[in-house]
JSON list of C-alpha atoms in Angstrom, two decimals:
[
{"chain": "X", "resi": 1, "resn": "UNK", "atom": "CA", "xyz": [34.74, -5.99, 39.07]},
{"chain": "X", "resi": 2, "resn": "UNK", "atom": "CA", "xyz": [33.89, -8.88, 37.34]},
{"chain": "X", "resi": 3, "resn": "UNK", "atom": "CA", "xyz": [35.47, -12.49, 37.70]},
{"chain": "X", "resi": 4, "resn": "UNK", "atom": "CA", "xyz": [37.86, -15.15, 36.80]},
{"chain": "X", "resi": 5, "resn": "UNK", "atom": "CA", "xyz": [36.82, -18.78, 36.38]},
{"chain": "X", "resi": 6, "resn": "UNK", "atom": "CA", "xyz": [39.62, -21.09, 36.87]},
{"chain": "X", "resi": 7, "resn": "UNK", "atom": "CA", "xyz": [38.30, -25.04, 35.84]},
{"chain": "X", "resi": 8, "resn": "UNK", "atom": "CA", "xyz": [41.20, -27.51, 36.87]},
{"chain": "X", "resi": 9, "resn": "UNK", "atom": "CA", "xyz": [38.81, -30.80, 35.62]},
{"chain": "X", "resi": 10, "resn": "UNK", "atom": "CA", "xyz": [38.97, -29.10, 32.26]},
{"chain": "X", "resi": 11, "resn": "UNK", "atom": "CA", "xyz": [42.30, -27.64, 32.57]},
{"chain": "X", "resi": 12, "resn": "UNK", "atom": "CA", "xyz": [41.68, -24.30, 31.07]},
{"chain": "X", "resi": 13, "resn": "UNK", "atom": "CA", "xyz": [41.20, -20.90, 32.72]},
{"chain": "X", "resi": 14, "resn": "UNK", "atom": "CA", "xyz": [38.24, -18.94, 31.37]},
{"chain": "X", "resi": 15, "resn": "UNK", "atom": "CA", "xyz": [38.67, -14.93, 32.07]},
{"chain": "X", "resi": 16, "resn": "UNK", "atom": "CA", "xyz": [35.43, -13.75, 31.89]},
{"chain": "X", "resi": 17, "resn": "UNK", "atom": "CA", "xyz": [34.12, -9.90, 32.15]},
{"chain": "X", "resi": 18, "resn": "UNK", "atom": "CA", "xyz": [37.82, -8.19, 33.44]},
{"chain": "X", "resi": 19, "resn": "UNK", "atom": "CA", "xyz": [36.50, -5.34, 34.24]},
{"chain": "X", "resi": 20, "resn": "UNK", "atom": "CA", "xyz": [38.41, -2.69, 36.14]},
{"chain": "X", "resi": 21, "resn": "UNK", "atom": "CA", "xyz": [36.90, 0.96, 37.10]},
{"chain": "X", "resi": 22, "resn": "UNK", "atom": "CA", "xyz": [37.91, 3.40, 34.63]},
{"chain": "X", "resi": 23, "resn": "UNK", "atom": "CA", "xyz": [39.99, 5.30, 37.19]},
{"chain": "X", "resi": 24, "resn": "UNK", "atom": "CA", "xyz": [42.77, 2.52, 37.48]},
{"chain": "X", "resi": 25, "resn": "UNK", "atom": "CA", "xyz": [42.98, 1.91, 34.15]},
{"chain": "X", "resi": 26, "resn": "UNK", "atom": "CA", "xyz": [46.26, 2.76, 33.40]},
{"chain": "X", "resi": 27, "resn": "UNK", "atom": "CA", "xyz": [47.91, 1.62, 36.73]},
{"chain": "X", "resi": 28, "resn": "UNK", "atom": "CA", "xyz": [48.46, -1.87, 35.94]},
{"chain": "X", "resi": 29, "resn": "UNK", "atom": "CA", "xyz": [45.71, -3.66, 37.70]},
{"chain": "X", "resi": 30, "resn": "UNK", "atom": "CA", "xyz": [44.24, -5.80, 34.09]},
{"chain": "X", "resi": 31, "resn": "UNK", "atom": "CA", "xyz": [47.64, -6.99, 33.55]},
{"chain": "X", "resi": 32, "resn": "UNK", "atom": "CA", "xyz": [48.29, -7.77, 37.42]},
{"chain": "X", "resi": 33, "resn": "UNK", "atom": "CA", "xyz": [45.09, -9.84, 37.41]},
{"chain": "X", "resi": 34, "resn": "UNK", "atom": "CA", "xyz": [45.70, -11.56, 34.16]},
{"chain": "X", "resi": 35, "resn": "UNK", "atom": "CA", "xyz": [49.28, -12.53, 35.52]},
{"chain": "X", "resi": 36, "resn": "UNK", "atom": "CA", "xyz": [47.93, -13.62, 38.67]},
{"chain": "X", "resi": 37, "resn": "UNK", "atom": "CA", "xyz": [45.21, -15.33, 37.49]},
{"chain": "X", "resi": 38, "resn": "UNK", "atom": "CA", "xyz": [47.34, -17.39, 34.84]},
{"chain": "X", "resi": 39, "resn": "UNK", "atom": "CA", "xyz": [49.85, -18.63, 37.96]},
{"chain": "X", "resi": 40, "resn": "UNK", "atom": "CA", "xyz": [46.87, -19.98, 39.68]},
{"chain": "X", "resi": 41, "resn": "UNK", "atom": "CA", "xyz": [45.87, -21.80, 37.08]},
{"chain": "X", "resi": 42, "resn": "UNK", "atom": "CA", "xyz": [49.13, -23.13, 35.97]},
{"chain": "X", "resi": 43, "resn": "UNK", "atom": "CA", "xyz": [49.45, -24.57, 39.29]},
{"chain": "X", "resi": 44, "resn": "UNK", "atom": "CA", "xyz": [46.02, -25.80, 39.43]},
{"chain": "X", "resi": 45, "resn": "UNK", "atom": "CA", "xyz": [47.39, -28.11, 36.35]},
{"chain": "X", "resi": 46, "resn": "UNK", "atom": "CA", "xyz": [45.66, -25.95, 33.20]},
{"chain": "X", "resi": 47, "resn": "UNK", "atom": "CA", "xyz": [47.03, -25.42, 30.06]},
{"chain": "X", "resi": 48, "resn": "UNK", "atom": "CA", "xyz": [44.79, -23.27, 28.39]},
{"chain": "X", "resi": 49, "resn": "UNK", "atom": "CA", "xyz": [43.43, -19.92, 29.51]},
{"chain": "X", "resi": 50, "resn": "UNK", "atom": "CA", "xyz": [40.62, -18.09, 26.87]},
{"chain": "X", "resi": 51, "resn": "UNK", "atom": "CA", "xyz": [38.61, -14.85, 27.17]},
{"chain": "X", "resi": 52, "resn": "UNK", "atom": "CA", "xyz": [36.56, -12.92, 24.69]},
{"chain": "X", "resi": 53, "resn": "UNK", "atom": "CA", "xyz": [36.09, -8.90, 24.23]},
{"chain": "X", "resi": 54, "resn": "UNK", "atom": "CA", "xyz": [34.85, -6.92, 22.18]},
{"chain": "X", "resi": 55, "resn": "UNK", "atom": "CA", "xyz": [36.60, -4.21, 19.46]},
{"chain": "X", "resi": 56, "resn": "UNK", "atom": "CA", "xyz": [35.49, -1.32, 21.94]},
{"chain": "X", "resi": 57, "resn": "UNK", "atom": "CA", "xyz": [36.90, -2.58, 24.48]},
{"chain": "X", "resi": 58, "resn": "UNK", "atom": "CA", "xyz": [40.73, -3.36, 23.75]},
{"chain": "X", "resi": 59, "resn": "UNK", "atom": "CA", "xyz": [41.48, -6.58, 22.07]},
{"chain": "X", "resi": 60, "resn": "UNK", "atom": "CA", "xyz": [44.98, -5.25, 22.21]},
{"chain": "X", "resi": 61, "resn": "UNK", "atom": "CA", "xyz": [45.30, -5.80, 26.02]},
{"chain": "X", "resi": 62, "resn": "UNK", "atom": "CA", "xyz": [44.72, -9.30, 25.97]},
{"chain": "X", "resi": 63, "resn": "UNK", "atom": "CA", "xyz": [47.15, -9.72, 23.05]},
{"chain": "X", "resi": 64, "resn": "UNK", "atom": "CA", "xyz": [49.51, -7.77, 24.47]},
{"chain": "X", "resi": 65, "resn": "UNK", "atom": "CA", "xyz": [49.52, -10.18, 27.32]},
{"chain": "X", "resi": 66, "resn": "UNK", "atom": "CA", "xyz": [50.36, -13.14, 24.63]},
{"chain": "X", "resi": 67, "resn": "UNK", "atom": "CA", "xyz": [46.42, -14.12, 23.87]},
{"chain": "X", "resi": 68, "resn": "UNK", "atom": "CA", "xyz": [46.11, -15.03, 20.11]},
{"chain": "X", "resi": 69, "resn": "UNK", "atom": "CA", "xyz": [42.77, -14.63, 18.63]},
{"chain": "X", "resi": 70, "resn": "UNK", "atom": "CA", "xyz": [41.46, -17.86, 17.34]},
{"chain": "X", "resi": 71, "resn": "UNK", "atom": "CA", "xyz": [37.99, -16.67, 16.29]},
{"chain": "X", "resi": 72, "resn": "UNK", "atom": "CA", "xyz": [35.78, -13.46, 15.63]},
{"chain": "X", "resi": 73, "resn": "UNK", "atom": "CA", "xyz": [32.18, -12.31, 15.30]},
{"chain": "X", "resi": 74, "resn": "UNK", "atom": "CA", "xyz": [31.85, -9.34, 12.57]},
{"chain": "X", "resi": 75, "resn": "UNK", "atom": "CA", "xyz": [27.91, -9.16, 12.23]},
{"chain": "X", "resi": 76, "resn": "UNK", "atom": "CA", "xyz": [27.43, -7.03, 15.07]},
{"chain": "X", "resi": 77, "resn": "UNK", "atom": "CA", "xyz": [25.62, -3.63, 13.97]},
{"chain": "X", "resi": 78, "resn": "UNK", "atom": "CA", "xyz": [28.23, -0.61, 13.80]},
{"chain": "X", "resi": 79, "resn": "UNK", "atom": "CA", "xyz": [31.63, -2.69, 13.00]},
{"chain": "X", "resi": 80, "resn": "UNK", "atom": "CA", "xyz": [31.42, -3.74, 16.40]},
{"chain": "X", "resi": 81, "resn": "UNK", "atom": "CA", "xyz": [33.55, -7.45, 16.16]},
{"chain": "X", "resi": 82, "resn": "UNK", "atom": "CA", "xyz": [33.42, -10.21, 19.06]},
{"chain": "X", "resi": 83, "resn": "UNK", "atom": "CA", "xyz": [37.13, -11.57, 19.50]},
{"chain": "X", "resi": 84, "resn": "UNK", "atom": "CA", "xyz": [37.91, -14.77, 20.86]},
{"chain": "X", "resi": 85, "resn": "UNK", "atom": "CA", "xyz": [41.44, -15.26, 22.38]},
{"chain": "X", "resi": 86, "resn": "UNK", "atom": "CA", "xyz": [43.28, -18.00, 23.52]},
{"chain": "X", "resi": 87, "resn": "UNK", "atom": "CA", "xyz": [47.08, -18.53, 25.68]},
{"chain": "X", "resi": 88, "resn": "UNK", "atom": "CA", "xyz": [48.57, -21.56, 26.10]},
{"chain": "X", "resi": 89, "resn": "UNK", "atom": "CA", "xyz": [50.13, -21.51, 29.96]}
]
């Protein structure tokens, strides 16, 4: 499934591989994770929460959920691009 990293000494939550099976995709689940994720963080005393993905997998979510993207890779072979988000909580 993956994992969230929540650092309190550095104040940021790092999302890192959200990966949720194919067949509850469109239920909800990313977004419910994300949200829960982000509470425990805020009251853990972070401010920051960052992620990365790449362009096959859907940037969009993560922006969707209010991530900005603050940085990108582009010299991947076949267009794939490396984005690098970032949410201030």
């Amino acid at each position: 499934m993956g994992n969230i990293k929540i650092q309190p000494v550095t104040r940021e939550n790092w999302e890192e591989a959200q990966i949720v099976p194919l067949l509850t995709y469109w239920k909800g689940y990313g977004k419910s994770l994300i949200m829960q994720a982000e509470s425990m963080a805020s009251q853990l005393g972070c401010k920051l929460s960052h992620t990365s993905t790449f362009s096959y997998q859907s940037p969009e979510f993560y922006q969707n959920m209010g991530y900005n993207v603050f940085g990108v890779i582009d010299e991947y072979p076949d267009g794939i691009i490396q984005y690098f988000l970032k949410k201030r909580l």
